mmCIF file with all atom_site columns, C-alpha atoms in Angstrom:
data_model
loop_
_atom_site.group_PDB
_atom_site.id
_atom_site.type_symbol
_atom_site.label_atom_id
_atom_site.label_alt_id
_atom_site.label_comp_id
_atom_site.label_asym_id
_atom_site.label_entity_id
_atom_site.label_seq_id
_atom_site.pdbx_PDB_ins_code
_atom_site.Cartn_x
_atom_site.Cartn_y
_atom_site.Cartn_z
_atom_site.occupancy
_atom_site.B_iso_or_equiv
_atom_site.pdbx_formal_charge
_atom_site.auth_seq_id
_atom_site.auth_comp_id
_atom_site.auth_asym_id
_atom_site.auth_atom_id
_atom_site.pdbx_PDB_model_num
ATOM 1   C CA . GLY R 1 1   ? 27.894  6.172   -41.521 1.00 57.00 ? 7   GLY R CA 1
ATOM 2   C CA . LEU R 1 2   ? 26.262  3.393   -40.194 1.00 60.00 ? 8   LEU R CA 1
ATOM 3   C CA . ARG R 1 3   ? 25.813  1.250   -43.387 1.00 64.00 ? 9   ARG R CA 1
ATOM 4   C CA . ALA R 1 4   ? 29.709  1.611   -45.007 1.00 73.00 ? 10  ALA R CA 1
ATOM 5   C CA . ARG R 1 5   ? 31.157  0.185   -40.901 1.00 76.00 ? 11  ARG R CA 1
ATOM 6   C CA . ASN R 1 6   ? 27.560  -2.660  -40.366 1.00 69.00 ? 12  ASN R CA 1
ATOM 7   C CA . PRO R 1 7   ? 27.193  -3.786  -43.952 1.00 70.00 ? 13  PRO R CA 1
ATOM 8   C CA . ALA R 1 8   ? 24.864  -6.664  -42.605 1.00 69.00 ? 14  ALA R CA 1
ATOM 9   C CA . VAL R 1 9   ? 23.228  -4.090  -39.863 1.00 68.00 ? 15  VAL R CA 1
ATOM 10  C CA . PRO R 1 10  ? 20.068  -4.698  -42.008 1.00 68.00 ? 16  PRO R CA 1
ATOM 11  C CA . VAL R 1 11  ? 17.901  -2.070  -43.083 1.00 70.00 ? 17  VAL R CA 1
ATOM 12  C CA . PHE R 1 12  ? 13.975  -0.998  -44.334 1.00 70.00 ? 18  PHE R CA 1
ATOM 13  C CA . ILE R 1 13  ? 11.957  1.478   -45.156 1.00 71.00 ? 19  ILE R CA 1
ATOM 14  C CA . HIS R 1 14  ? 8.625   0.809   -43.405 1.00 78.00 ? 20  HIS R CA 1
ATOM 15  C CA . GLY R 1 15  ? 6.095   3.635   -45.885 1.00 78.00 ? 21  GLY R CA 1
ATOM 16  C CA . VAL R 1 16  ? 4.763   7.270   -45.228 1.00 87.00 ? 22  VAL R CA 1
ATOM 17  C CA . GLY R 1 17  ? 2.574   7.633   -42.593 1.00 88.00 ? 23  GLY R CA 1
ATOM 18  C CA . ALA R 1 18  ? 2.406   6.160   -38.572 1.00 92.00 ? 24  ALA R CA 1
ATOM 19  C CA . ALA R 1 19  ? -0.534  3.307   -40.211 1.00 92.00 ? 25  ALA R CA 1
ATOM 20  C CA . HIS R 1 20  ? 2.383   2.502   -42.573 1.00 92.00 ? 26  HIS R CA 1
ATOM 21  C CA . ALA R 1 21  ? 5.198   2.076   -39.371 1.00 94.00 ? 27  ALA R CA 1
ATOM 22  C CA . VAL R 1 22  ? 3.168   0.143   -37.261 1.00 95.00 ? 28  VAL R CA 1
ATOM 23  C CA . PHE R 1 23  ? 1.722   -2.246  -38.688 1.00 94.00 ? 29  PHE R CA 1
ATOM 24  C CA . ALA R 1 24  ? 5.223   -2.655  -40.698 1.00 94.00 ? 30  ALA R CA 1
ATOM 25  C CA . LEU R 1 25  ? 6.860   -1.983  -37.923 1.00 94.00 ? 31  LEU R CA 1
ATOM 26  C CA . THR R 1 26  ? 5.346   -4.239  -35.967 1.00 95.00 ? 32  THR R CA 1
ATOM 27  C CA . GLN R 1 27  ? 5.890   -7.458  -39.017 1.00 94.00 ? 33  GLN R CA 1
ATOM 28  C CA . LYS R 1 28  ? 9.052   -6.577  -38.920 1.00 92.00 ? 34  LYS R CA 1
ATOM 29  C CA . LEU R 1 29  ? 9.790   -6.161  -35.333 1.00 93.00 ? 35  LEU R CA 1
ATOM 30  C CA . ALA R 1 30  ? 7.953   -9.907  -34.479 1.00 93.00 ? 36  ALA R CA 1
ATOM 31  C CA . ALA R 1 31  ? 9.241   -11.985 -37.011 1.00 92.00 ? 37  ALA R CA 1
ATOM 32  C CA . GLY R 1 32  ? 12.220  -11.990 -33.875 1.00 86.00 ? 38  GLY R CA 1
ATOM 33  C CA . GLY R 1 33  ? 16.451  -11.286 -34.818 1.00 86.00 ? 39  GLY R CA 1
ATOM 34  C CA . TYR R 1 34  ? 15.914  -7.138  -33.228 1.00 90.00 ? 40  TYR R CA 1
ATOM 35  C CA . GLN R 1 35  ? 18.167  -6.133  -30.249 1.00 90.00 ? 41  GLN R CA 1
ATOM 36  C CA . ARG R 1 36  ? 17.511  -2.347  -31.665 1.00 92.00 ? 42  ARG R CA 1
ATOM 37  C CA . VAL R 1 37  ? 15.677  -0.624  -33.956 1.00 94.00 ? 43  VAL R CA 1
ATOM 38  C CA . ILE R 1 38  ? 16.859  3.070   -35.095 1.00 93.00 ? 44  ILE R CA 1
ATOM 39  C CA . GLN R 1 39  ? 14.680  5.098   -37.522 1.00 95.00 ? 45  GLN R CA 1
ATOM 40  C CA . ALA R 1 40  ? 16.023  8.227   -39.219 1.00 94.00 ? 46  ALA R CA 1
ATOM 41  C CA . GLY R 1 41  ? 13.850  10.131  -41.253 1.00 94.00 ? 47  GLY R CA 1
ATOM 42  C CA . LEU R 1 42  ? 12.448  13.361  -41.585 1.00 95.00 ? 48  LEU R CA 1
ATOM 43  C CA . ALA R 1 43  ? 10.768  16.069  -39.449 1.00 96.00 ? 49  ALA R CA 1
ATOM 44  C CA . GLY R 1 44  ? 9.683   19.842  -39.489 1.00 94.00 ? 50  GLY R CA 1
ATOM 45  C CA . SER R 1 45  ? 10.100  22.144  -36.833 1.00 94.00 ? 51  SER R CA 1
ATOM 46  C CA . PHE R 1 46  ? 8.023   24.181  -34.741 1.00 93.00 ? 52  PHE R CA 1
ATOM 47  C CA . THR R 1 47  ? 10.882  26.178  -33.440 1.00 92.00 ? 53  THR R CA 1
ATOM 48  C CA . PRO R 1 48  ? 13.858  28.560  -35.858 1.00 92.00 ? 54  PRO R CA 1
ATOM 49  C CA . GLU R 1 49  ? 16.151  27.436  -32.623 1.00 95.00 ? 55  GLU R CA 1
ATOM 50  C CA . LEU R 1 50  ? 17.035  24.763  -34.375 1.00 97.00 ? 56  LEU R CA 1
ATOM 51  C CA . GLU R 1 51  ? 19.081  24.406  -38.403 1.00 97.00 ? 57  GLU R CA 1
ATOM 52  C CA . LEU R 1 52  ? 17.650  23.242  -41.527 1.00 97.00 ? 58  LEU R CA 1
ATOM 53  C CA . GLY R 1 53  ? 20.083  19.945  -42.117 1.00 97.00 ? 59  GLY R CA 1
ATOM 54  C CA . GLU R 1 54  ? 20.708  19.919  -38.007 1.00 98.00 ? 60  GLU R CA 1
ATOM 55  C CA . VAL R 1 55  ? 20.091  16.641  -36.815 1.00 98.00 ? 61  VAL R CA 1
ATOM 56  C CA . VAL R 1 56  ? 18.386  15.507  -33.070 1.00 98.00 ? 62  VAL R CA 1
ATOM 57  C CA . ALA R 1 57  ? 17.233  12.934  -30.960 1.00 98.00 ? 63  ALA R CA 1
ATOM 58  C CA . VAL R 1 58  ? 13.971  13.167  -29.947 1.00 98.00 ? 64  VAL R CA 1
ATOM 59  C CA . LYS R 1 59  ? 13.077  11.758  -26.975 1.00 98.00 ? 65  LYS R CA 1
ATOM 60  C CA . GLN R 1 60  ? 9.327   11.817  -26.879 1.00 98.00 ? 66  GLN R CA 1
ATOM 61  C CA . ASP R 1 61  ? 6.056   11.994  -29.151 1.00 98.00 ? 67  ASP R CA 1
ATOM 62  C CA . ARG R 1 62  ? 2.766   11.086  -29.132 1.00 98.00 ? 68  ARG R CA 1
ATOM 63  C CA . PHE R 1 63  ? -0.416  11.187  -32.221 1.00 97.00 ? 69  PHE R CA 1
ATOM 64  C CA . ALA R 1 64  ? -0.391  14.642  -31.642 1.00 95.00 ? 70  ALA R CA 1
ATOM 65  C CA . ASP R 1 65  ? -3.719  15.188  -34.232 1.00 92.00 ? 71  ASP R CA 1
ATOM 66  C CA . LEU R 1 66  ? -5.980  12.078  -32.330 1.00 94.00 ? 72  LEU R CA 1
ATOM 67  C CA . GLY R 1 67  ? -8.503  13.680  -31.128 1.00 94.00 ? 73  GLY R CA 1
ATOM 68  C CA . VAL R 1 68  ? -11.262 16.339  -32.182 1.00 93.00 ? 74  VAL R CA 1
ATOM 69  C CA . LEU R 1 69  ? -10.505 19.555  -33.825 1.00 89.00 ? 75  LEU R CA 1
ATOM 70  C CA . GLU R 1 70  ? -12.076 22.938  -34.006 1.00 89.00 ? 76  GLU R CA 1
ATOM 71  C CA . GLN R 1 71  ? -12.175 25.716  -34.517 1.00 85.00 ? 77  GLN R CA 1
ATOM 72  C CA . TYR R 1 72  ? -8.035  25.452  -33.463 1.00 80.00 ? 78  TYR R CA 1
ATOM 73  C CA . LYS R 1 73  ? -8.518  24.290  -30.171 1.00 89.00 ? 79  LYS R CA 1
ATOM 74  C CA . LEU R 1 74  ? -8.119  20.606  -30.129 1.00 92.00 ? 80  LEU R CA 1
ATOM 75  C CA . THR R 1 75  ? -8.974  18.118  -27.637 1.00 95.00 ? 81  THR R CA 1
ATOM 76  C CA . THR R 1 76  ? -7.728  14.907  -27.495 1.00 96.00 ? 82  THR R CA 1
ATOM 77  C CA . VAL R 1 77  ? -8.713  11.530  -26.692 1.00 96.00 ? 83  VAL R CA 1
ATOM 78  C CA . PHE R 1 78  ? -7.011  11.186  -23.625 1.00 97.00 ? 84  PHE R CA 1
ATOM 79  C CA . GLU R 1 79  ? -8.790  14.782  -22.667 1.00 96.00 ? 85  GLU R CA 1
ATOM 80  C CA . MET R 1 80  ? -11.902 13.076  -24.210 1.00 96.00 ? 86  MET R CA 1
ATOM 81  C CA . GLY R 1 81  ? -12.004 9.612   -21.749 1.00 96.00 ? 87  GLY R CA 1
ATOM 82  C CA . LEU R 1 82  ? -11.940 7.404   -24.741 1.00 97.00 ? 88  LEU R CA 1
ATOM 83  C CA . ALA R 1 83  ? -8.814  6.760   -23.535 1.00 97.00 ? 89  ALA R CA 1
ATOM 84  C CA . ASN R 1 84  ? -6.539  6.558   -20.229 1.00 97.00 ? 90  ASN R CA 1
ATOM 85  C CA . ALA R 1 85  ? -3.656  8.822   -20.677 1.00 97.00 ? 91  ALA R CA 1
ATOM 86  C CA . ASP R 1 86  ? -1.171  6.876   -17.938 1.00 98.00 ? 92  ASP R CA 1
ATOM 87  C CA . GLU R 1 87  ? -1.565  3.858   -19.284 1.00 97.00 ? 93  GLU R CA 1
ATOM 88  C CA . VAL R 1 88  ? 1.733   1.587   -20.608 1.00 97.00 ? 94  VAL R CA 1
ATOM 89  C CA . PRO R 1 89  ? 3.150   2.956   -22.620 1.00 98.00 ? 95  PRO R CA 1
ATOM 90  C CA . TYR R 1 90  ? 1.865   6.086   -22.275 1.00 98.00 ? 96  TYR R CA 1
ATOM 91  C CA . LYS R 1 91  ? 2.802   8.914   -19.794 1.00 98.00 ? 97  LYS R CA 1
ATOM 92  C CA . ASN R 1 92  ? 0.380   11.868  -19.067 1.00 97.00 ? 98  ASN R CA 1
ATOM 93  C CA . GLY R 1 93  ? -0.353  11.118  -23.274 1.00 97.00 ? 99  GLY R CA 1
ATOM 94  C CA . TRP R 1 94  ? 3.630   10.812  -23.999 1.00 98.00 ? 100 TRP R CA 1
ATOM 95  C CA . LEU R 1 95  ? 5.329   7.836   -25.465 1.00 98.00 ? 101 LEU R CA 1
ATOM 96  C CA . ILE R 1 96  ? 9.203   8.517   -23.668 1.00 98.00 ? 102 ILE R CA 1
ATOM 97  C CA . ASN R 1 97  ? 11.634  6.955   -24.869 1.00 97.00 ? 103 ASN R CA 1
ATOM 98  C CA . GLU R 1 98  ? 13.930  5.864   -21.159 1.00 95.00 ? 104 GLU R CA 1
ATOM 99  C CA . ASN R 1 99  ? 16.459  3.737   -22.444 1.00 90.00 ? 105 ASN R CA 1
ATOM 100 C CA . GLY R 1 100 ? 20.140  4.521   -21.997 1.00 89.00 ? 106 GLY R CA 1
ATOM 101 C CA . TRP R 1 101 ? 20.951  4.220   -25.268 1.00 89.00 ? 107 TRP R CA 1
ATOM 102 C CA . LEU R 1 102 ? 19.454  7.976   -25.714 1.00 91.00 ? 108 LEU R CA 1
ATOM 103 C CA . ASP R 1 103 ? 21.288  9.022   -23.597 1.00 90.00 ? 109 ASP R CA 1
ATOM 104 C CA . LYS R 1 104 ? 25.036  8.437   -25.139 1.00 92.00 ? 110 LYS R CA 1
ATOM 105 C CA . LEU R 1 105 ? 24.011  10.722  -27.894 1.00 93.00 ? 111 LEU R CA 1
ATOM 106 C CA . SER R 1 106 ? 25.569  13.511  -28.494 1.00 94.00 ? 112 SER R CA 1
ATOM 107 C CA . TYR R 1 107 ? 22.281  14.565  -30.091 1.00 97.00 ? 113 TYR R CA 1
ATOM 108 C CA . LYS R 1 108 ? 19.560  17.385  -28.908 1.00 97.00 ? 114 LYS R CA 1
ATOM 109 C CA . LYS R 1 109 ? 16.794  15.795  -27.135 1.00 97.00 ? 115 LYS R CA 1
ATOM 110 C CA . ILE R 1 110 ? 13.883  16.760  -27.604 1.00 97.00 ? 116 ILE R CA 1
ATOM 111 C CA . ALA R 1 111 ? 9.929   16.129  -28.115 1.00 98.00 ? 117 ALA R CA 1
ATOM 112 C CA . GLY R 1 112 ? 7.953   15.899  -30.895 1.00 97.00 ? 118 GLY R CA 1
ATOM 113 C CA . VAL R 1 113 ? 4.547   14.835  -32.345 1.00 97.00 ? 119 VAL R CA 1
ATOM 114 C CA . THR R 1 114 ? 2.866   13.114  -35.199 1.00 97.00 ? 120 THR R CA 1
ATOM 115 C CA . VAL R 1 115 ? 0.664   13.175  -37.255 1.00 94.00 ? 121 VAL R CA 1
ATOM 116 C CA . ASN R 1 116 ? -1.579  12.526  -40.365 1.00 90.00 ? 122 ASN R CA 1
ATOM 117 C CA . LEU R 1 117 ? -1.412  15.798  -42.179 1.00 83.00 ? 123 LEU R CA 1
ATOM 118 C CA . LEU R 1 118 ? 1.235   18.175  -43.222 1.00 78.00 ? 124 LEU R CA 1
ATOM 119 C CA . ASN R 1 119 ? -0.041  21.481  -42.824 1.00 76.00 ? 125 ASN R CA 1
ATOM 120 C CA . SER R 1 120 ? 0.436   24.692  -44.499 1.00 77.00 ? 126 SER R CA 1
ATOM 121 C CA . ASP R 1 121 ? -1.430  27.200  -41.489 1.00 75.00 ? 127 ASP R CA 1
ATOM 122 C CA . ALA R 1 122 ? 0.768   29.148  -39.669 1.00 77.00 ? 128 ALA R CA 1
ATOM 123 C CA . GLY R 1 123 ? -2.420  30.081  -37.476 1.00 80.00 ? 129 GLY R CA 1
ATOM 124 C CA . TYR R 1 124 ? -2.257  25.567  -36.801 1.00 82.00 ? 130 TYR R CA 1
ATOM 125 C CA . ALA R 1 125 ? 1.569   25.432  -36.407 1.00 83.00 ? 131 ALA R CA 1
ATOM 126 C CA . LYS R 1 126 ? 0.586   27.706  -33.478 1.00 85.00 ? 132 LYS R CA 1
ATOM 127 C CA . MET R 1 127 ? -1.512  26.078  -31.550 1.00 88.00 ? 133 MET R CA 1
ATOM 128 C CA . MET R 1 128 ? 0.782   22.545  -32.430 1.00 87.00 ? 134 MET R CA 1
ATOM 129 C CA . GLN R 1 129 ? 2.963   24.754  -31.149 1.00 87.00 ? 135 GLN R CA 1
ATOM 130 C CA . HIS R 1 130 ? 1.372   25.507  -28.307 1.00 89.00 ? 136 HIS R CA 1
ATOM 131 C CA . LYS R 1 131 ? -0.936  22.390  -27.164 1.00 93.00 ? 137 LYS R CA 1
ATOM 132 C CA . PHE R 1 132 ? 1.398   20.054  -27.066 1.00 95.00 ? 138 PHE R CA 1
ATOM 133 C CA . GLU R 1 133 ? 4.912   22.284  -26.528 1.00 94.00 ? 139 GLU R CA 1
ATOM 134 C CA . ALA R 1 134 ? 6.514   19.954  -29.018 1.00 96.00 ? 140 ALA R CA 1
ATOM 135 C CA . ALA R 1 135 ? 10.235  21.066  -31.064 1.00 96.00 ? 141 ALA R CA 1
ATOM 136 C CA . VAL R 1 136 ? 9.602   19.284  -34.285 1.00 96.00 ? 142 VAL R CA 1
ATOM 137 C CA . GLU R 1 137 ? 6.658   16.988  -35.970 1.00 96.00 ? 143 GLU R CA 1
ATOM 138 C CA . SER R 1 138 ? 7.008   13.869  -38.129 1.00 96.00 ? 144 SER R CA 1
ATOM 139 C CA . MET R 1 139 ? 4.625   11.882  -39.695 1.00 95.00 ? 145 MET R CA 1
ATOM 140 C CA . GLU R 1 140 ? 6.283   8.555   -37.791 1.00 96.00 ? 146 GLU R CA 1
ATOM 141 C CA . GLY R 1 141 ? 7.882   8.835   -35.654 1.00 97.00 ? 147 GLY R CA 1
ATOM 142 C CA . ALA R 1 142 ? 5.204   8.089   -32.404 1.00 98.00 ? 148 ALA R CA 1
ATOM 143 C CA . ALA R 1 143 ? 4.450   4.810   -34.054 1.00 97.00 ? 149 ALA R CA 1
ATOM 144 C CA . LEU R 1 144 ? 7.806   4.288   -33.711 1.00 97.00 ? 150 LEU R CA 1
ATOM 145 C CA . HIS R 1 145 ? 8.397   4.704   -30.094 1.00 98.00 ? 151 HIS R CA 1
ATOM 146 C CA . TYR R 1 146 ? 4.393   3.274   -29.695 1.00 98.00 ? 152 TYR R CA 1
ATOM 147 C CA . VAL R 1 147 ? 5.717   -0.694  -31.160 1.00 97.00 ? 153 VAL R CA 1
ATOM 148 C CA . CYS R 1 148 ? 8.966   -0.573  -29.158 1.00 97.00 ? 154 CYS R CA 1
ATOM 149 C CA . LEU R 1 149 ? 7.072   0.786   -26.116 1.00 98.00 ? 155 LEU R CA 1
ATOM 150 C CA . GLN R 1 150 ? 4.672   -2.486  -26.675 1.00 97.00 ? 156 GLN R CA 1
ATOM 151 C CA . MET R 1 151 ? 7.245   -4.739  -27.840 1.00 96.00 ? 157 MET R CA 1
ATOM 152 C CA . ASN R 1 152 ? 10.691  -3.732  -25.190 1.00 95.00 ? 158 ASN R CA 1
ATOM 153 C CA . ILE R 1 153 ? 12.329  -2.970  -28.050 1.00 95.00 ? 159 ILE R CA 1
ATOM 154 C CA . PRO R 1 154 ? 15.532  -0.364  -26.996 1.00 95.00 ? 160 PRO R CA 1
ATOM 155 C CA . PHE R 1 155 ? 15.177  1.847   -30.074 1.00 95.00 ? 161 PHE R CA 1
ATOM 156 C CA . LEU R 1 156 ? 15.901  5.222   -31.691 1.00 96.00 ? 162 LEU R CA 1
ATOM 157 C CA . GLN R 1 157 ? 14.139  7.994   -33.727 1.00 97.00 ? 163 GLN R CA 1
ATOM 158 C CA . LEU R 1 158 ? 16.753  10.457  -35.373 1.00 97.00 ? 164 LEU R CA 1
ATOM 159 C CA . ARG R 1 159 ? 15.350  12.985  -37.385 1.00 97.00 ? 165 ARG R CA 1
ATOM 160 C CA . ALA R 1 160 ? 17.846  16.215  -39.772 1.00 98.00 ? 166 ALA R CA 1
ATOM 161 C CA . ILE R 1 161 ? 15.498  19.185  -39.610 1.00 97.00 ? 167 ILE R CA 1
ATOM 162 C CA . SER R 1 162 ? 13.992  18.820  -43.227 1.00 94.00 ? 168 SER R CA 1
ATOM 163 C CA . ASN R 1 163 ? 11.454  22.449  -43.120 1.00 92.00 ? 169 ASN R CA 1
ATOM 164 C CA . TYR R 1 164 ? 9.933   24.537  -40.735 1.00 91.00 ? 170 TYR R CA 1
ATOM 165 C CA . VAL R 1 165 ? 5.769   23.892  -39.679 1.00 90.00 ? 171 VAL R CA 1
ATOM 166 C CA . GLY R 1 166 ? 3.563   25.853  -41.681 1.00 80.00 ? 172 GLY R CA 1
ATOM 167 C CA . GLU R 1 167 ? 5.904   25.963  -44.402 1.00 62.00 ? 173 GLU R CA 1
ATOM 168 C CA . ARG R 1 168 ? 5.820   25.285  -47.621 1.00 60.00 ? 174 ARG R CA 1
ATOM 169 C CA . ASN R 1 169 ? 8.373   25.986  -49.910 1.00 59.00 ? 175 ASN R CA 1
ATOM 170 C CA . LYS R 1 170 ? 9.029   22.650  -51.500 1.00 55.00 ? 176 LYS R CA 1
#
């Protein structure tokens, strides 16, 4: 695909999880020379409307497990008043990709959440989907949105659906 047609396009792997992604992306992008960023990876789907293997473009993402979880009730840091849900780069707690590059893609544009812990508990999956109305979860997507929005670098987050959230048939 992209690498075969453009062998000069740099590729790097930032590692698993939001912390690794934020550090690696910030370090790489701060060094300069990057005009656009594509993050490609896997995601679990909250909905059977997305087929296994299907590729989607994540329009908006958020750090979904940043807060307090009590008895399947998640209260975000924004709801707790510990952070401002509309402070740049957030819009109502979301990190939204509004660059025109995304609009040119034919992939479904969906909402995603980023979590630090993949969970096979069906109740947890339902709670996350209901609270955020997201279609997918990943472990790095919001990190890409956060860093690129802060650094004003156009980006795309592309995810192939690898499983349905709550299903742990590896």
